[in-house]
Short mmCIF file of C-alpha atoms and ligand atoms in Angstrom, two decimals:
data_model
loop_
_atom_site.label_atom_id
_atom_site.label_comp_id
_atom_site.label_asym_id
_atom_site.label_seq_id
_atom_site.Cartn_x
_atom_site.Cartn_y
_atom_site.Cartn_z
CA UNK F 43 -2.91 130.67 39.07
CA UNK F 44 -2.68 129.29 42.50
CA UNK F 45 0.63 127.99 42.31
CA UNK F 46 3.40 130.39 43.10
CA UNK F 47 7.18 130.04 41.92
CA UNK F 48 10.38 132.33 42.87
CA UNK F 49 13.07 131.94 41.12
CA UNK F 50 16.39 134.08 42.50
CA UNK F 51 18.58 134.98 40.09
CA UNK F 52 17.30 135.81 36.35
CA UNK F 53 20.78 134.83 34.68
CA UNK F 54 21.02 132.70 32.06
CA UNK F 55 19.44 129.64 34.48
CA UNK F 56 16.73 131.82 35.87
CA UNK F 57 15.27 133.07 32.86
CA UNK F 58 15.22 129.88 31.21
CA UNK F 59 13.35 128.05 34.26
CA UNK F 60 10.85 130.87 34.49
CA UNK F 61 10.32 130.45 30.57
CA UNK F 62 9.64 126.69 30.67
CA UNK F 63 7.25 126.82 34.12
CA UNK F 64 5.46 129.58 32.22
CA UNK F 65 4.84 128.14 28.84
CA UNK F 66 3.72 124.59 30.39
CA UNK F 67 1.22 126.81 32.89
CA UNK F 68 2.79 124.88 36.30
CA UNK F 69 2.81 128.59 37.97
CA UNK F 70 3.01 131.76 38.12
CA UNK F 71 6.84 133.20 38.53
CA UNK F 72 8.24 135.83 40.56
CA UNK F 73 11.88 136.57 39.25
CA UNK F 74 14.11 138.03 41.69
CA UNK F 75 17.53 139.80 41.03
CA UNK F 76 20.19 142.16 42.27
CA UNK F 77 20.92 143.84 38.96
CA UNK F 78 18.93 146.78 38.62
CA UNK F 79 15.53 145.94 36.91
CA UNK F 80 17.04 143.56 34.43
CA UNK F 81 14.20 140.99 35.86
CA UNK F 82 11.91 143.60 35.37
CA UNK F 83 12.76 143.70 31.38
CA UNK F 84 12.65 139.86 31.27
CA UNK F 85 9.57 139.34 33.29
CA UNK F 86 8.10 142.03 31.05
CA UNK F 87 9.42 140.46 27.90
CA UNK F 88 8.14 136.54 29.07
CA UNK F 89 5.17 138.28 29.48
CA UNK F 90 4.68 139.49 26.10
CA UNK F 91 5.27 136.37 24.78
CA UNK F 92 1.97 134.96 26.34
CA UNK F 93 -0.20 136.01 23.81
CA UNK F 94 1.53 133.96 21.44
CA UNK F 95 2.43 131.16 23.81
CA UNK F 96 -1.52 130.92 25.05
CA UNK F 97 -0.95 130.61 28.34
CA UNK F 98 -1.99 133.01 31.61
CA UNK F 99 0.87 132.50 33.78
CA UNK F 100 1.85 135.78 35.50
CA UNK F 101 5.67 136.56 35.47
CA UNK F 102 7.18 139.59 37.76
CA UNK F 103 10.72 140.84 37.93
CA UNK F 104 11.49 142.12 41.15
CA UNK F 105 14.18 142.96 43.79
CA UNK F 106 12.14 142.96 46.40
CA UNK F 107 11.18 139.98 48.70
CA UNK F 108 8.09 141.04 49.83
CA UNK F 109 6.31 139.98 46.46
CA UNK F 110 7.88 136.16 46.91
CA UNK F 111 6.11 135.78 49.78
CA UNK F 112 4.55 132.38 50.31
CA UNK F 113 5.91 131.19 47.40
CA UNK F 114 5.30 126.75 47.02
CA UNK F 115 8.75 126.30 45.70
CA UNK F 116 11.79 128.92 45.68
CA UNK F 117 14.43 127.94 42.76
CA UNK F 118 18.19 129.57 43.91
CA UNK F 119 20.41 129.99 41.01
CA UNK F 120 21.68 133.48 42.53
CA UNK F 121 25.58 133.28 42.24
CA UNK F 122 28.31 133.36 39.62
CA UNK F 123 29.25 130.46 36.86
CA UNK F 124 32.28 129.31 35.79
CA UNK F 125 34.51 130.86 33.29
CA UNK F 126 36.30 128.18 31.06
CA UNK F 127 39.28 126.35 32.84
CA UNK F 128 37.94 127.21 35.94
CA UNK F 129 36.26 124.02 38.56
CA UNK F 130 33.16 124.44 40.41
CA UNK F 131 34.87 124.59 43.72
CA UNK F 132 36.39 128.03 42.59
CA UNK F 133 32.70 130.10 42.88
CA UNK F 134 32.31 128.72 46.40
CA UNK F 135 33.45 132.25 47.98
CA UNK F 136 31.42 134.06 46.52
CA UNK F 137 28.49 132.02 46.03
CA UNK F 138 28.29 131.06 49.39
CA UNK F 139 28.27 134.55 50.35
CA UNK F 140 24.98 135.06 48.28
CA UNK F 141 23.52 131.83 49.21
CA UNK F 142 23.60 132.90 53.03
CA UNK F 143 22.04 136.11 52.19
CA UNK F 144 19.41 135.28 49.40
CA UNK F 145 18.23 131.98 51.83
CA UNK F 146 17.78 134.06 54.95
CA UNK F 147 15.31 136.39 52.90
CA UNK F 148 13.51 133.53 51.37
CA UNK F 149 13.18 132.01 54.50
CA UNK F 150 11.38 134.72 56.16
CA UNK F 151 9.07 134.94 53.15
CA UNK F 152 7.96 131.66 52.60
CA UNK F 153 8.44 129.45 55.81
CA UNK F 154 6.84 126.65 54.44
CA UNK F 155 8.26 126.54 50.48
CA UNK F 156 10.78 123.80 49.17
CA UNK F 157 14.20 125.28 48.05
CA UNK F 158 15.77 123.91 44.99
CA UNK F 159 19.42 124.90 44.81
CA UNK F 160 21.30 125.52 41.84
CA UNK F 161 23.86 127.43 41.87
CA UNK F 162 27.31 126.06 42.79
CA UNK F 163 29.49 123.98 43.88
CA UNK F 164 25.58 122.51 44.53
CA UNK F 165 26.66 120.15 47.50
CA UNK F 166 28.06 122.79 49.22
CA UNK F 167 25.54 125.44 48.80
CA UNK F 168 22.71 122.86 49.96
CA UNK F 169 24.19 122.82 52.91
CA UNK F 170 24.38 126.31 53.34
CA UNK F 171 20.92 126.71 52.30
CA UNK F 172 19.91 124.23 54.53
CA UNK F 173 21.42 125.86 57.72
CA UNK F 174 20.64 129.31 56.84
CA UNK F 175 16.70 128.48 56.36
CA UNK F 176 16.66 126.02 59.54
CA UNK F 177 14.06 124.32 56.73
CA UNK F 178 13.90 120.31 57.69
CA UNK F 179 16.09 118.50 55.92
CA UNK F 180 13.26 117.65 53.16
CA UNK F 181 12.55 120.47 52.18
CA UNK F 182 16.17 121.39 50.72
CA UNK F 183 16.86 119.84 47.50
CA UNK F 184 19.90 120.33 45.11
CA UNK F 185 19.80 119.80 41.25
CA UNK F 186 22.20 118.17 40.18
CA UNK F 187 21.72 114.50 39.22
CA UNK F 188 18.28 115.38 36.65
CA UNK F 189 20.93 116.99 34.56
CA UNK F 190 23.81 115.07 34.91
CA UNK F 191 21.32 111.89 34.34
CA UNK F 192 19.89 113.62 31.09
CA UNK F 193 23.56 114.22 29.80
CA UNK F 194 24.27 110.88 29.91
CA UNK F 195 20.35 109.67 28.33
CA UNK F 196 21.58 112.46 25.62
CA UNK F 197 24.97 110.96 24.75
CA UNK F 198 23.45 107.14 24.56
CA UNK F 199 20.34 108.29 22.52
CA UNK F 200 23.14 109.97 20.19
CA UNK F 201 25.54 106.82 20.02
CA UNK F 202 22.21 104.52 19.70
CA UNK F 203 20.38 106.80 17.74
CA UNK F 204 17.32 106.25 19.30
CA UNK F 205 14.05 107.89 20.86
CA UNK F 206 15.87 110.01 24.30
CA UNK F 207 12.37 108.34 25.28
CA UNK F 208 13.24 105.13 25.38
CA UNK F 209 16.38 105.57 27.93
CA UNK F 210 16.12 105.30 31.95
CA UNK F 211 19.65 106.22 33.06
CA UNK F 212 21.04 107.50 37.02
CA UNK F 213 23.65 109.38 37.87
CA UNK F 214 24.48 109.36 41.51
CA UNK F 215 27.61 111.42 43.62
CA UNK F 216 28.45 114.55 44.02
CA UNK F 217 28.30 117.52 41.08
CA UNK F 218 31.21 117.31 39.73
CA UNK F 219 34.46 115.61 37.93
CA UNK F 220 33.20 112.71 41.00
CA UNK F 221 29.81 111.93 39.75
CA UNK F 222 29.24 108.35 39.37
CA UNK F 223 27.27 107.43 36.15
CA UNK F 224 25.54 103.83 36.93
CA UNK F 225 25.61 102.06 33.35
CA UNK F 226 24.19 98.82 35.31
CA UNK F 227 20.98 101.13 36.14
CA UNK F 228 20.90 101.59 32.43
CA UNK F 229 18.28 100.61 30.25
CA UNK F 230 17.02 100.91 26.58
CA UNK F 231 13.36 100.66 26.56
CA UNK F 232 13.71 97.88 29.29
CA UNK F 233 17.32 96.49 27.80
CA UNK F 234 20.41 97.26 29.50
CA UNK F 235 23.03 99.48 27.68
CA UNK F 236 25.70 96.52 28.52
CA UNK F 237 24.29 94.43 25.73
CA UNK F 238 23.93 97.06 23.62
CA UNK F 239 27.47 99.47 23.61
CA UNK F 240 30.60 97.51 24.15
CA UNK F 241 32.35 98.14 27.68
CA UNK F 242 35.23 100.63 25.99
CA UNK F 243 32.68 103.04 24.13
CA UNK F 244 30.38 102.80 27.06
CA UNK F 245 33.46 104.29 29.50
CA UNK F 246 34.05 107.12 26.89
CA UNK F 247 30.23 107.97 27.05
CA UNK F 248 30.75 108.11 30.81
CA UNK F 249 33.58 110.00 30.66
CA UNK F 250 31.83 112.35 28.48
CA UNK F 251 29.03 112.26 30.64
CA UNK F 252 31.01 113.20 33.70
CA UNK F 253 32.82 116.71 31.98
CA UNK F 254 29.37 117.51 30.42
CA UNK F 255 29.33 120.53 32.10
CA UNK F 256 33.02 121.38 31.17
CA UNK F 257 32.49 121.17 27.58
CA UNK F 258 29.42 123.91 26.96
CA UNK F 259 31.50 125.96 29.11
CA UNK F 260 34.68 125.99 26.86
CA UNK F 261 32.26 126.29 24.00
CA UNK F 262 30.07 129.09 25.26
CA UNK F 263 33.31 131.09 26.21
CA UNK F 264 31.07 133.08 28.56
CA UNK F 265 29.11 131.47 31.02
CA UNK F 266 27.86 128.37 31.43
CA UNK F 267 25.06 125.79 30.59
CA UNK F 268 21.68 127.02 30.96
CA UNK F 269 19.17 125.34 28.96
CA UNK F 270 19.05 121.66 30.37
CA UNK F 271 19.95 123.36 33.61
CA UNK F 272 16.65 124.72 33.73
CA UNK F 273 14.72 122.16 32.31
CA UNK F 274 16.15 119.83 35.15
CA UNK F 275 15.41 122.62 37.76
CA UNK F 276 11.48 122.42 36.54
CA UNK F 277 11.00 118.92 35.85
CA UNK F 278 11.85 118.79 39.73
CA UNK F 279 9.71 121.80 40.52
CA UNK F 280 6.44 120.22 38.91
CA UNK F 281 6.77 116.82 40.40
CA UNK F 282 6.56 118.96 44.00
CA UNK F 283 3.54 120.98 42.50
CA UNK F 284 1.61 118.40 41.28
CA UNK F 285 2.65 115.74 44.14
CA UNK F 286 3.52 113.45 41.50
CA UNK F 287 5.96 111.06 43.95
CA UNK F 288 8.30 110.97 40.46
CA UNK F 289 11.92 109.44 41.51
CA UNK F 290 14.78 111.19 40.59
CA UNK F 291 18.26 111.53 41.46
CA UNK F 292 18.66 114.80 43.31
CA UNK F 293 21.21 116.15 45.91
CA UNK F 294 19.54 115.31 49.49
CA UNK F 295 20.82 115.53 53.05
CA UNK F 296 22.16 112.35 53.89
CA UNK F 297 21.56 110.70 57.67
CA UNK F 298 23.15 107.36 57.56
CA UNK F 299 22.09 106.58 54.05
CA UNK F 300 24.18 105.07 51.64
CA UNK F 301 26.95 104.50 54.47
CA UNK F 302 26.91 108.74 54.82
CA UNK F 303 26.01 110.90 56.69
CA UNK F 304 26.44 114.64 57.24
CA UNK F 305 26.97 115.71 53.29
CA UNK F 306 24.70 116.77 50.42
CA UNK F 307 25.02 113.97 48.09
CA UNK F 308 23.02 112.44 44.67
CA UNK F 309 21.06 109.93 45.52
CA UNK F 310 17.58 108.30 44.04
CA UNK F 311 14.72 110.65 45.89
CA UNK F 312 11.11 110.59 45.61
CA UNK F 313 9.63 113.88 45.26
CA UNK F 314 6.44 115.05 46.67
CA UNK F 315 4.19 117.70 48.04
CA UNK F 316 6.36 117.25 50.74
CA UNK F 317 10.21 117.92 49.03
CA UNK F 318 11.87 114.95 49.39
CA UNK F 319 9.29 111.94 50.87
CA UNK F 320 11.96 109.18 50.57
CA UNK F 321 15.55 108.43 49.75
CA UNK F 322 15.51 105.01 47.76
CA UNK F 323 18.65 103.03 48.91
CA UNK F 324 19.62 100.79 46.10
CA UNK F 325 22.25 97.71 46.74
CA UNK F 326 25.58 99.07 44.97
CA UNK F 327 28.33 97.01 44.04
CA UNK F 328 31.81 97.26 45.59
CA UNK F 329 32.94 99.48 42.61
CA UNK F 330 30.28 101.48 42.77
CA UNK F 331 30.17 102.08 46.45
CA UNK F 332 34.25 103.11 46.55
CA UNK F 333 33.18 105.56 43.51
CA UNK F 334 30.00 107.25 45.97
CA UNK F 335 32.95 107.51 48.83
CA UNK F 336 35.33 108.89 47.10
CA UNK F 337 32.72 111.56 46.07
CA UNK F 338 31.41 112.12 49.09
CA UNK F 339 34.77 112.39 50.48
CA UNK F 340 35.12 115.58 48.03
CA UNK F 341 32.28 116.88 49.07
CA UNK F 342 33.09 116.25 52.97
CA UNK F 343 36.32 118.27 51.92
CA UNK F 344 35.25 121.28 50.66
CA UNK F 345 32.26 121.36 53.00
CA UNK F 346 35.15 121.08 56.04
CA UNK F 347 36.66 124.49 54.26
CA UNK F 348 34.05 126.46 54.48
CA UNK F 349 33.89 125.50 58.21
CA UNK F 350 29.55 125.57 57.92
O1 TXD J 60 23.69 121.56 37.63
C1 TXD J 60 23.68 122.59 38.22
N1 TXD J 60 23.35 122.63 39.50
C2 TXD J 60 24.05 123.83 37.53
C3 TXD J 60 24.52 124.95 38.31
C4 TXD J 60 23.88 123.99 36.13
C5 TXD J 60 24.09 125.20 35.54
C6 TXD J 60 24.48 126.38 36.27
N2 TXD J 60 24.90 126.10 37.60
C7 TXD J 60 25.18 127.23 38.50
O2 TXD J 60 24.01 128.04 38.66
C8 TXD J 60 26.23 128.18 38.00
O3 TXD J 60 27.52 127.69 38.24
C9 TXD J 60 25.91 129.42 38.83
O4 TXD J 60 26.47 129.29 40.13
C10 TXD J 60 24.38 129.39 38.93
C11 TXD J 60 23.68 130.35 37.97
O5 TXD J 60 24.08 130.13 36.65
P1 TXD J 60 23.64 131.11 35.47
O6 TXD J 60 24.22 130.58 34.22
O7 TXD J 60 22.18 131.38 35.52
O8 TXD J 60 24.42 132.44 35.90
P2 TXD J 60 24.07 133.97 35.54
O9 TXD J 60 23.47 134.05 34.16
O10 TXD J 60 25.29 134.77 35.82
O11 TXD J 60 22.94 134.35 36.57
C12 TXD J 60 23.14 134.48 37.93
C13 TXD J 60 22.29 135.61 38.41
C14 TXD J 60 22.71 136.98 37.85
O12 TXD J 60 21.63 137.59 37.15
C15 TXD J 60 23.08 137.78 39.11
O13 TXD J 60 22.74 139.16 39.02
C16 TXD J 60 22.23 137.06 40.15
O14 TXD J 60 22.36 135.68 39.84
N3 TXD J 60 22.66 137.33 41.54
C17 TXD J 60 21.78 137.50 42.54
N4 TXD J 60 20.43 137.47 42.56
C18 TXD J 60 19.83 137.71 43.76
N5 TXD J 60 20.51 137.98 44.90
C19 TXD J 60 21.86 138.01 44.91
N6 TXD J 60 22.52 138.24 46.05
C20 TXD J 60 22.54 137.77 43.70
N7 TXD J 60 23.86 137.75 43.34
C21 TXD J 60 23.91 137.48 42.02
#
């Protein structure tokens, strides 16, 4: 194939992603890890599955760099998740220890690829990705708001019981217990959720929507959520591939946007052959635009700690 996908890290996240690209033939995979040859056995064992898939993407488990090179897109989930009880902000020491270290080596490889970060806290190690590579600001893309977005389409298509199809939904902010959900953004094949779930119910889904993350961890004990993770991570991958110009919310860079500047934040992006090819700025209201502050304030705090 002559599309070409890294993936660092093949945890939980990374195996998953390099499952889904292969089975829906957007590229081939190159799985990169520092434990031993465990990507080795799960690039082996994707590939076996082929046959029985039908499809001819080629999957390789490696810990050396040299066979990402000139990779289209590199997907980082390198790091550590949570443990139950414990916050995003808690992995930032030693995830931002491996972003620094896993970016610099992708950088050199493949100059001209478009990161998606995963791993976490995701605002934060954007930005660390972003200085690290020296990459333009476009080409450095966090996933966050795909997933958070398809948590809350998930939770309305459950309350509605209807088709997850028929549900348009954004979540902007920061990753984490500051995400803002937009219910007036909201729509049920074209009718908004307002006239359709009462404003009480509607906060609980939001609520919900907002500790998503939270509550696979405290039910997976170990680890945390992987699955929609990596669907998220490739629906974002194969809009760059195929230049679709798809809009979705997704961590970006922001230069003034939005009232912000200097932070990774959430916001509507369209993505491209070229990363990120705009930021859509949509006209908030006043409660909406205190709840992107006060995220980006969080963010804008634990960026300040980290002193990058
Ligand atoms: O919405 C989102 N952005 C997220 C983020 C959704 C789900 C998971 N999120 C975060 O992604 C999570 O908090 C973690 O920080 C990452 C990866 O989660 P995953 O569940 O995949 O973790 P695993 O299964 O522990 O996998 C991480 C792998 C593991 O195999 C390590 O050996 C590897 O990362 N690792 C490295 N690979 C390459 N290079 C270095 N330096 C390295 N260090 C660890």
């Amino acid at each position: 194939m002559n599309r070409k996908v890294t993936i660092v890290g093949a945890g939980n996240v990374g195996a998953a992603a390099a499952q889904r690209l292969a089975e829906k033939q957007l590229s081939d995979v190159v799985l990169v890890d520092v434990n031993g040859e465990m990507p080795k056995g799960k690039a082996l064992d994707l590939s076996q599955a082929a046959p029985i898939e039908c499809h001819d993407s080629k999957i390789m488990g490696t810990s050396d760099y040299s066979y990402t090179k000139n990779s289209d897109v590199v997907i980082i989930t390198a790091g550590i998740p949570r443990k139950p009880g414990m916050s995003r902000d808690e992995l930032i020491e030693t995830n931002s220890k491996i972003m620094k270290e896993v970016t610099e080596k992708i950088s050199e490889n493949s100059p001209d690829s478009t990161l998606i970060i995963i791993s976490n806290p995701l605002d934060a190690m954007c930005q660390i990705a972003l200085k690290t590579s020296g990459f333009k600001k476009t080409k450095v893309i966090g996933m966050a708001g795909v997933l958070d977005s398809a948590r809350f389409k998930t939770f309305i298509s459950m309350e509605l019981d209807v088709s997850v199809e028929n549900i348009e939904a954004f979540v902007l902010g920061g990753h984490g217990d500051t995400m803002v959900p937009l219910p007036r953004f909201t729509t049920i094949a074209g009718i908004p959720v307002t006239e359709l779930i009462e404003p009480k119910r509607l906060e609980e889904i939001v609520e919900r929507t907002r500790t998503g993350g939270a509550e696979i961890v405290s039910l997976l004990k170990t680890g945390s959520a992987y699955y929609a993770p990596a669907s998220s991570a490739v629906e974002m991958t194969k809009a760059i591939l195929f230049d679709k110009k798809k809009i979705m919310p997704c961590a970006a860079y922001l230069e003034g946007e939005y009232g912000i500047s200097g932070i990774f934040m959430g916001v509507p992006v369209k993505l491209g052959k070229n990363g990120i090819e705009e930021i859509i700025e949509i006209r908030l209201e006043p409660d909406e635009k205190k709840a992107l502050e006060k995220s980006a304030l969080a963010i804008k705090n634990l960026i300040d700690s980290l002193k990058i």
